[in-house]
PDB file of C-alpha atoms and ligand atoms in Angstrom:
ATOM      1  CA  MET D   1      69.601  62.687  83.496  1.00 94.00           C
ATOM      2  CA  ASP D   2      71.472  66.073  84.482  1.00 96.00           C
ATOM      3  CA  ILE D   3      75.168  67.220  84.029  1.00 98.00           C
ATOM      4  CA  ARG D   4      76.122  69.572  86.721  1.00 98.00           C
ATOM      5  CA  GLU D   5      79.910  70.855  88.803  1.00 98.00           C
ATOM      6  CA  LEU D   6      80.508  69.534  91.442  1.00 97.00           C
ATOM      7  CA  TYR D   7      79.025  71.732  94.548  1.00 95.00           C
ATOM      8  CA  MET D   8      81.269  73.436  96.837  1.00 90.00           C
ATOM      9  CA  ASN D   9      82.804  70.713  99.124  1.00 91.00           C
ATOM     10  CA  GLU D  10      81.799  67.750  97.631  1.00 95.00           C
ATOM     11  CA  GLU D  11      83.613  65.153  97.317  1.00 96.00           C
ATOM     12  CA  ALA D  12      84.527  64.235  93.535  1.00 98.00           C
ATOM     13  CA  PRO D  13      83.675  60.767  92.684  1.00 98.00           C
ATOM     14  CA  LEU D  14      86.790  59.256  92.896  1.00 98.00           C
ATOM     15  CA  ASP D  15      85.570  54.950  91.769  1.00 98.00           C
ATOM     16  CA  LEU D  16      84.139  56.890  89.055  1.00 98.00           C
ATOM     17  CA  LEU D  17      87.281  58.463  87.776  1.00 98.00           C
ATOM     18  CA  LEU D  18      89.874  55.793  88.773  1.00 97.00           C
ATOM     19  CA  LEU D  19      87.682  53.830  85.874  1.00 96.00           C
ATOM     20  CA  ALA D  20      90.162  55.945  83.831  1.00 94.00           C
ATOM     21  CA  ASP D  21      92.674  57.074  85.603  1.00 91.00           C
ATOM     22  CA  PRO D  22      94.579  54.246  87.571  1.00 86.00           C
ATOM     23  CA  SER D  23      97.012  57.001  89.623  1.00 88.00           C
ATOM     24  CA  ARG D  24      95.681  58.475  92.452  1.00 92.00           C
ATOM     25  CA  LYS D  25      98.352  61.418  92.615  1.00 92.00           C
ATOM     26  CA  LEU D  26      97.859  62.514  89.214  1.00 92.00           C
ATOM     27  CA  ILE D  27      93.620  63.017  89.911  1.00 96.00           C
ATOM     28  CA  ASP D  28      94.483  64.427  93.033  1.00 97.00           C
ATOM     29  CA  GLU D  29      96.660  66.754  91.246  1.00 97.00           C
ATOM     30  CA  TYR D  30      93.976  67.112  88.118  1.00 97.00           C
ATOM     31  CA  LEU D  31      91.434  68.057  90.694  1.00 97.00           C
ATOM     32  CA  ASN D  32      92.856  71.157  92.223  1.00 96.00           C
ATOM     33  CA  ARG D  33      93.951  72.428  89.246  1.00 97.00           C
ATOM     34  CA  GLY D  34      90.670  71.311  87.269  1.00 97.00           C
ATOM     35  CA  LYS D  35      86.822  71.597  87.190  1.00 98.00           C
ATOM     36  CA  CYS D  36      85.231  67.794  87.793  1.00 98.00           C
ATOM     37  CA  PHE D  37      81.711  68.066  86.492  1.00 98.00           C
ATOM     38  CA  VAL D  38      79.182  64.970  87.257  1.00 98.00           C
ATOM     39  CA  ALA D  39      75.787  62.895  86.034  1.00 98.00           C
ATOM     40  CA  GLU D  40      73.675  62.605  88.721  1.00 97.00           C
ATOM     41  CA  ASN D  41      70.461  60.724  88.405  1.00 96.00           C
ATOM     42  CA  ASN D  42      68.264  59.897  90.906  1.00 95.00           C
ATOM     43  CA  HIS D  43      70.271  61.404  93.415  1.00 93.00           C
ATOM     44  CA  LYS D  44      73.525  58.875  92.201  1.00 96.00           C
ATOM     45  CA  LEU D  45      76.726  59.293  90.763  1.00 98.00           C
ATOM     46  CA  ILE D  46      76.801  57.585  87.266  1.00 98.00           C
ATOM     47  CA  GLY D  47      79.696  59.400  85.402  1.00 98.00           C
ATOM     48  CA  VAL D  48      82.387  62.459  85.727  1.00 98.00           C
ATOM     49  CA  TYR D  49      84.484  64.402  83.578  1.00 98.00           C
ATOM     50  CA  VAL D  50      87.125  66.890  84.677  1.00 98.00           C
ATOM     51  CA  LEU D  51      88.224  70.239  82.236  1.00 98.00           C
ATOM     52  CA  LEU D  52      92.020  71.090  83.418  1.00 98.00           C
ATOM     53  CA  PRO D  53      92.945  74.237  81.383  1.00 97.00           C
ATOM     54  CA  THR D  54      96.294  73.958  80.064  1.00 96.00           C
ATOM     55  CA  ARG D  55      97.664  76.460  77.421  1.00 93.00           C
ATOM     56  CA  PRO D  56      95.805  80.098  76.500  1.00 91.00           C
ATOM     57  CA  ALA D  57      92.560  79.698  75.046  1.00 96.00           C
ATOM     58  CA  THR D  58      92.800  75.675  75.722  1.00 97.00           C
ATOM     59  CA  VAL D  59      90.742  73.509  77.713  1.00 98.00           C
ATOM     60  CA  GLU D  60      91.919  69.475  78.499  1.00 98.00           C
ATOM     61  CA  LEU D  61      89.670  67.308  79.434  1.00 98.00           C
ATOM     62  CA  VAL D  62      91.857  64.819  81.650  1.00 98.00           C
ATOM     63  CA  ASN D  63      89.249  62.419  82.778  1.00 98.00           C
ATOM     64  CA  ILE D  64      86.002  60.385  81.342  1.00 98.00           C
ATOM     65  CA  ALA D  65      84.120  58.067  83.071  1.00 98.00           C
ATOM     66  CA  VAL D  66      80.661  56.283  83.630  1.00 98.00           C
ATOM     67  CA  ALA D  67      79.723  53.830  85.992  1.00 98.00           C
ATOM     68  CA  GLU D  68      79.999  50.337  85.211  1.00 98.00           C
ATOM     69  CA  SER D  69      76.441  49.644  85.005  1.00 97.00           C
ATOM     70  CA  GLU D  70      75.457  52.541  83.412  1.00 97.00           C
ATOM     71  CA  GLN D  71      78.193  52.371  80.058  1.00 97.00           C
ATOM     72  CA  GLY D  72      77.010  51.395  76.553  1.00 96.00           C
ATOM     73  CA  LYS D  73      73.615  53.934  77.126  1.00 97.00           C
ATOM     74  CA  GLY D  74      74.655  56.690  75.686  1.00 97.00           C
ATOM     75  CA  ILE D  75      76.075  58.771  79.117  1.00 98.00           C
ATOM     76  CA  GLY D  76      79.334  58.997  78.074  1.00 97.00           C
ATOM     77  CA  LYS D  77      78.581  61.053  74.793  1.00 98.00           C
ATOM     78  CA  GLN D  78      75.994  62.948  76.477  1.00 98.00           C
ATOM     79  CA  LEU D  79      78.673  63.897  78.459  1.00 98.00           C
ATOM     80  CA  LEU D  80      81.519  64.622  75.861  1.00 98.00           C
ATOM     81  CA  LEU D  81      79.126  66.479  74.415  1.00 98.00           C
ATOM     82  CA  ASP D  82      78.566  68.284  77.650  1.00 98.00           C
ATOM     83  CA  ALA D  83      82.653  69.538  77.857  1.00 98.00           C
ATOM     84  CA  ILE D  84      82.778  70.354  74.139  1.00 98.00           C
ATOM     85  CA  GLN D  85      79.845  73.242  75.177  1.00 97.00           C
ATOM     86  CA  ARG D  86      81.068  74.130  77.900  1.00 97.00           C
ATOM     87  CA  SER D  87      84.320  74.706  76.471  1.00 97.00           C
ATOM     88  CA  LYS D  88      83.381  77.064  74.155  1.00 97.00           C
ATOM     89  CA  THR D  89      81.164  78.658  75.825  1.00 96.00           C
ATOM     90  CA  LYS D  90      84.194  79.423  78.803  1.00 95.00           C
ATOM     91  CA  GLY D  91      84.987  81.215  75.269  1.00 95.00           C
ATOM     92  CA  TYR D  92      88.266  78.518  75.026  1.00 97.00           C
ATOM     93  CA  GLN D  93      89.073  77.650  71.233  1.00 97.00           C
ATOM     94  CA  THR D  94      90.449  74.584  71.031  1.00 98.00           C
ATOM     95  CA  ILE D  95      89.646  71.275  73.974  1.00 98.00           C
ATOM     96  CA  GLU D  96      92.146  68.566  73.906  1.00 98.00           C
ATOM     97  CA  VAL D  97      92.199  65.025  75.031  1.00 98.00           C
ATOM     98  CA  GLY D  98      94.450  61.724  75.257  1.00 97.00           C
ATOM     99  CA  THR D  99      93.936  58.070  75.591  1.00 97.00           C
ATOM    100  CA  GLY D 100      96.007  55.113  75.105  1.00 97.00           C
ATOM    101  CA  ASN D 101      96.949  53.663  72.295  1.00 98.00           C
ATOM    102  CA  SER D 102      94.891  50.761  73.242  1.00 98.00           C
ATOM    103  CA  SER D 103      91.603  52.556  74.095  1.00 97.00           C
ATOM    104  CA  ILE D 104      89.656  51.908  71.103  1.00 97.00           C
ATOM    105  CA  GLY D 105      86.005  52.851  72.509  1.00 96.00           C
ATOM    106  CA  GLN D 106      87.378  56.213  73.539  1.00 97.00           C
ATOM    107  CA  LEU D 107      88.809  56.118  70.264  1.00 98.00           C
ATOM    108  CA  ALA D 108      85.967  55.817  68.175  1.00 97.00           C
ATOM    109  CA  LEU D 109      83.556  57.949  70.581  1.00 97.00           C
ATOM    110  CA  TYR D 110      86.135  61.101  70.490  1.00 98.00           C
ATOM    111  CA  GLN D 111      86.679  60.983  66.387  1.00 98.00           C
ATOM    112  CA  LYS D 112      82.976  60.214  66.140  1.00 97.00           C
ATOM    113  CA  TYR D 113      82.365  63.754  67.835  1.00 97.00           C
ATOM    114  CA  GLY D 114      84.937  65.920  65.736  1.00 97.00           C
ATOM    115  CA  PHE D 115      88.418  65.130  67.450  1.00 98.00           C
ATOM    116  CA  ARG D 116      91.478  64.293  65.278  1.00 98.00           C
ATOM    117  CA  ILE D 117      94.438  62.729  66.122  1.00 98.00           C
ATOM    118  CA  THR D 118      97.663  65.813  66.604  1.00 98.00           C
ATOM    119  CA  GLY D 119     100.322  63.743  67.860  1.00 98.00           C
ATOM    120  CA  ILE D 120     101.104  60.341  69.650  1.00 98.00           C
ATOM    121  CA  ASP D 121     103.471  60.626  72.933  1.00 98.00           C
ATOM    122  CA  PRO D 122     105.928  57.326  72.444  1.00 98.00           C
ATOM    123  CA  ASP D 123     105.828  55.584  75.854  1.00 97.00           C
ATOM    124  CA  PHE D 124     103.357  57.989  78.118  1.00 95.00           C
ATOM    125  CA  PHE D 125     102.304  55.178  80.179  1.00 93.00           C
ATOM    126  CA  THR D 126     105.304  52.317  79.961  1.00 94.00           C
ATOM    127  CA  ARG D 127     106.800  55.547  81.229  1.00 94.00           C
ATOM    128  CA  HIS D 128     103.867  57.032  84.177  1.00 88.00           C
ATOM    129  CA  TYR D 129     102.659  53.839  84.749  1.00 87.00           C
ATOM    130  CA  ASP D 130     103.546  51.009  86.844  1.00 86.00           C
ATOM    131  CA  GLY D 131     102.854  47.583  85.481  1.00 90.00           C
ATOM    132  CA  LYS D 132     101.565  46.166  82.057  1.00 93.00           C
ATOM    133  CA  ILE D 133      98.281  48.503  81.019  1.00 92.00           C
ATOM    134  CA  PHE D 134      96.676  45.552  78.491  1.00 94.00           C
ATOM    135  CA  GLU D 135      93.004  46.671  76.508  1.00 95.00           C
ATOM    136  CA  ASN D 136      91.643  45.080  74.004  1.00 97.00           C
ATOM    137  CA  GLY D 137      94.092  42.790  73.996  1.00 98.00           C
ATOM    138  CA  ILE D 138      96.944  45.505  72.927  1.00 98.00           C
ATOM    139  CA  TRP D 139      99.650  46.466  74.900  1.00 98.00           C
ATOM    140  CA  CYS D 140      98.936  50.157  76.279  1.00 97.00           C
ATOM    141  CA  ARG D 141     102.270  51.567  75.504  1.00 97.00           C
ATOM    142  CA  ASP D 142     101.640  55.282  73.761  1.00 98.00           C
ATOM    143  CA  MET D 143      99.560  58.559  74.364  1.00 97.00           C
ATOM    144  CA  ILE D 144      97.390  59.555  71.341  1.00 98.00           C
ATOM    145  CA  ARG D 145      96.595  63.153  71.485  1.00 98.00           C
ATOM    146  CA  LEU D 146      92.923  64.577  70.068  1.00 98.00           C
ATOM    147  CA  SER D 147      92.274  67.745  69.224  1.00 98.00           C
ATOM    148  CA  ARG D 148      88.348  69.223  67.989  1.00 98.00           C
ATOM    149  CA  ASP D 149      89.122  73.334  67.706  1.00 97.00           C
ATOM    150  CA  HIS D 150      85.603  75.632  68.226  1.00 89.00           C
ATOM    151  CA  PHE D 151      85.056  77.645  64.700  1.00 70.00           C
TER     152      PHE D 151
HETATM  153  N1  COA O 201      83.662  50.949  67.883  1.00 52.79           N
HETATM  154  C1  COA O 201      83.052  52.428  67.192  1.00 52.79           C
HETATM  155  N2  COA O 201      82.757  52.981  67.566  1.00 52.79           N
HETATM  156  C2  COA O 201      82.506  52.714  69.529  1.00 52.79           C
HETATM  157  C3  COA O 201      83.408  51.271  69.682  1.00 52.79           C
HETATM  158  C4  COA O 201      84.298  50.861  68.957  1.00 52.79           C
HETATM  159  N3  COA O 201      84.333  49.842  69.444  1.00 52.79           N
HETATM  160  N4  COA O 201      83.028  51.532  71.087  1.00 52.79           N
HETATM  161  C5  COA O 201      82.232  52.495  72.139  1.00 52.79           C
HETATM  162  N5  COA O 201      82.403  53.020  70.534  1.00 52.79           N
HETATM  163  C6  COA O 201      81.332  54.027  70.167  1.00 52.79           C
HETATM  164  C7  COA O 201      79.679  54.184  70.699  1.00 52.79           C
HETATM  165  O1  COA O 201      79.088  53.659  69.213  1.00 52.79           O
HETATM  166  C8  COA O 201      79.306  55.192  70.877  1.00 52.79           C
HETATM  167  O2  COA O 201      78.701  55.829  69.119  1.00 52.79           O
HETATM  168  P1  COA O 201      77.021  56.697  69.074  1.00 52.79           P
HETATM  169  O3  COA O 201      77.585  57.615  69.531  1.00 52.79           O
HETATM  170  O4  COA O 201      77.651  57.056  67.999  1.00 52.79           O
HETATM  171  O5  COA O 201      77.010  56.032  69.580  1.00 52.79           O
HETATM  172  C9  COA O 201      79.898  55.888  71.915  1.00 52.79           C
HETATM  173  O6  COA O 201      81.036  55.171  71.228  1.00 52.79           O
HETATM  174  C10 COA O 201      80.140  56.247  73.354  1.00 52.79           C
HETATM  175  O7  COA O 201      78.838  55.622  73.743  1.00 52.79           O
HETATM  176  P2  COA O 201      78.569  55.377  75.192  1.00 52.79           P
HETATM  177  O8  COA O 201      77.580  54.887  75.828  1.00 52.79           O
HETATM  178  O9  COA O 201      78.173  57.003  75.219  1.00 52.79           O
HETATM  179  O10 COA O 201      79.423  55.482  75.762  1.00 52.79           O
HETATM  180  P3  COA O 201      78.923  54.897  77.112  1.00 52.79           P
HETATM  181  O11 COA O 201      78.615  55.575  78.079  1.00 52.79           O
HETATM  182  O12 COA O 201      80.051  53.737  77.981  1.00 52.79           O
HETATM  183  O13 COA O 201      81.243  56.049  77.959  1.00 52.79           O
HETATM  184  C11 COA O 201      83.599  55.979  78.422  1.00 52.79           C
HETATM  185  C12 COA O 201      82.285  56.033  77.531  1.00 52.79           C
HETATM  186  C13 COA O 201      84.862  56.017  77.306  1.00 52.79           C
HETATM  187  C14 COA O 201      83.459  56.923  79.230  1.00 52.79           C
HETATM  188  C15 COA O 201      83.209  54.645  79.757  1.00 52.79           C
HETATM  189  O14 COA O 201      83.099  53.063  78.443  1.00 52.79           O
HETATM  190  C16 COA O 201      84.042  54.834  80.412  1.00 52.79           C
HETATM  191  O15 COA O 201      84.049  54.656  81.775  1.00 52.79           O
HETATM  192  N6  COA O 201      85.354  54.189  80.247  1.00 52.79           N
HETATM  193  C17 COA O 201      86.156  53.871  81.609  1.00 52.79           C
HETATM  194  C18 COA O 201      87.002  55.125  81.265  1.00 52.79           C
HETATM  195  C19 COA O 201      87.665  54.768  80.534  1.00 52.79           C
HETATM  196  O16 COA O 201      88.128  54.780  79.645  1.00 52.79           O
HETATM  197  N7  COA O 201      87.773  56.435  80.248  1.00 52.79           N
HETATM  198  C20 COA O 201      88.231  57.331  78.921  1.00 52.79           C
HETATM  199  C21 COA O 201      89.642  57.760  79.335  1.00 52.79           C
HETATM  200  S1  COA O 201      90.100  58.487  78.319  1.00 52.79           S
END
């Protein structure tokens, strides 16, 4: 498996991006301003992540997703480690990520690789998304913010 930046004029894998974020509008916005990376295996795109510069020295991992058939095989971990390494190499000091209060697996993944919880954006999902989102039997309402500093 190879992780690389999306080629110029190559379409971002919308099907994968939508797994992490149901808002097409938000996806289009951060694809315009950020950089998209893909995991490719046998000419097939099986994973994606997007890095968006936010404040000085800070980059946000705004989307990370693995094709459903490939989940649970360590690809998400490899994408996350690649995002951490790339942001470090590019000179960023901090990498941030946000996830839903109901995203138990994602909260586990980020914390396993050094992210600490820095804050909560209450009702982020109720305000920005239509309809109720449920995951692991939990109503997804609040955004949990996490960050990892490169030392
Ligand atoms: N409790 C403890 N650890 C858990 C867990 C749980 N409930 N769920 C997952 N994990 C851990 C795994 O054990 C693994 O840890 P390890 O690296 O120590 O082995 C790690 O999280 C990730 O496993 P991996 O197989 O690399 O993940 P993946 O390839 O399935 O990718 C996602 C993870 C989140 C990218 C993938 O599930 C996905 O695309 N989900 C849909 C999109 C999404 O929600 N994106 C994130 C938006 S915030």
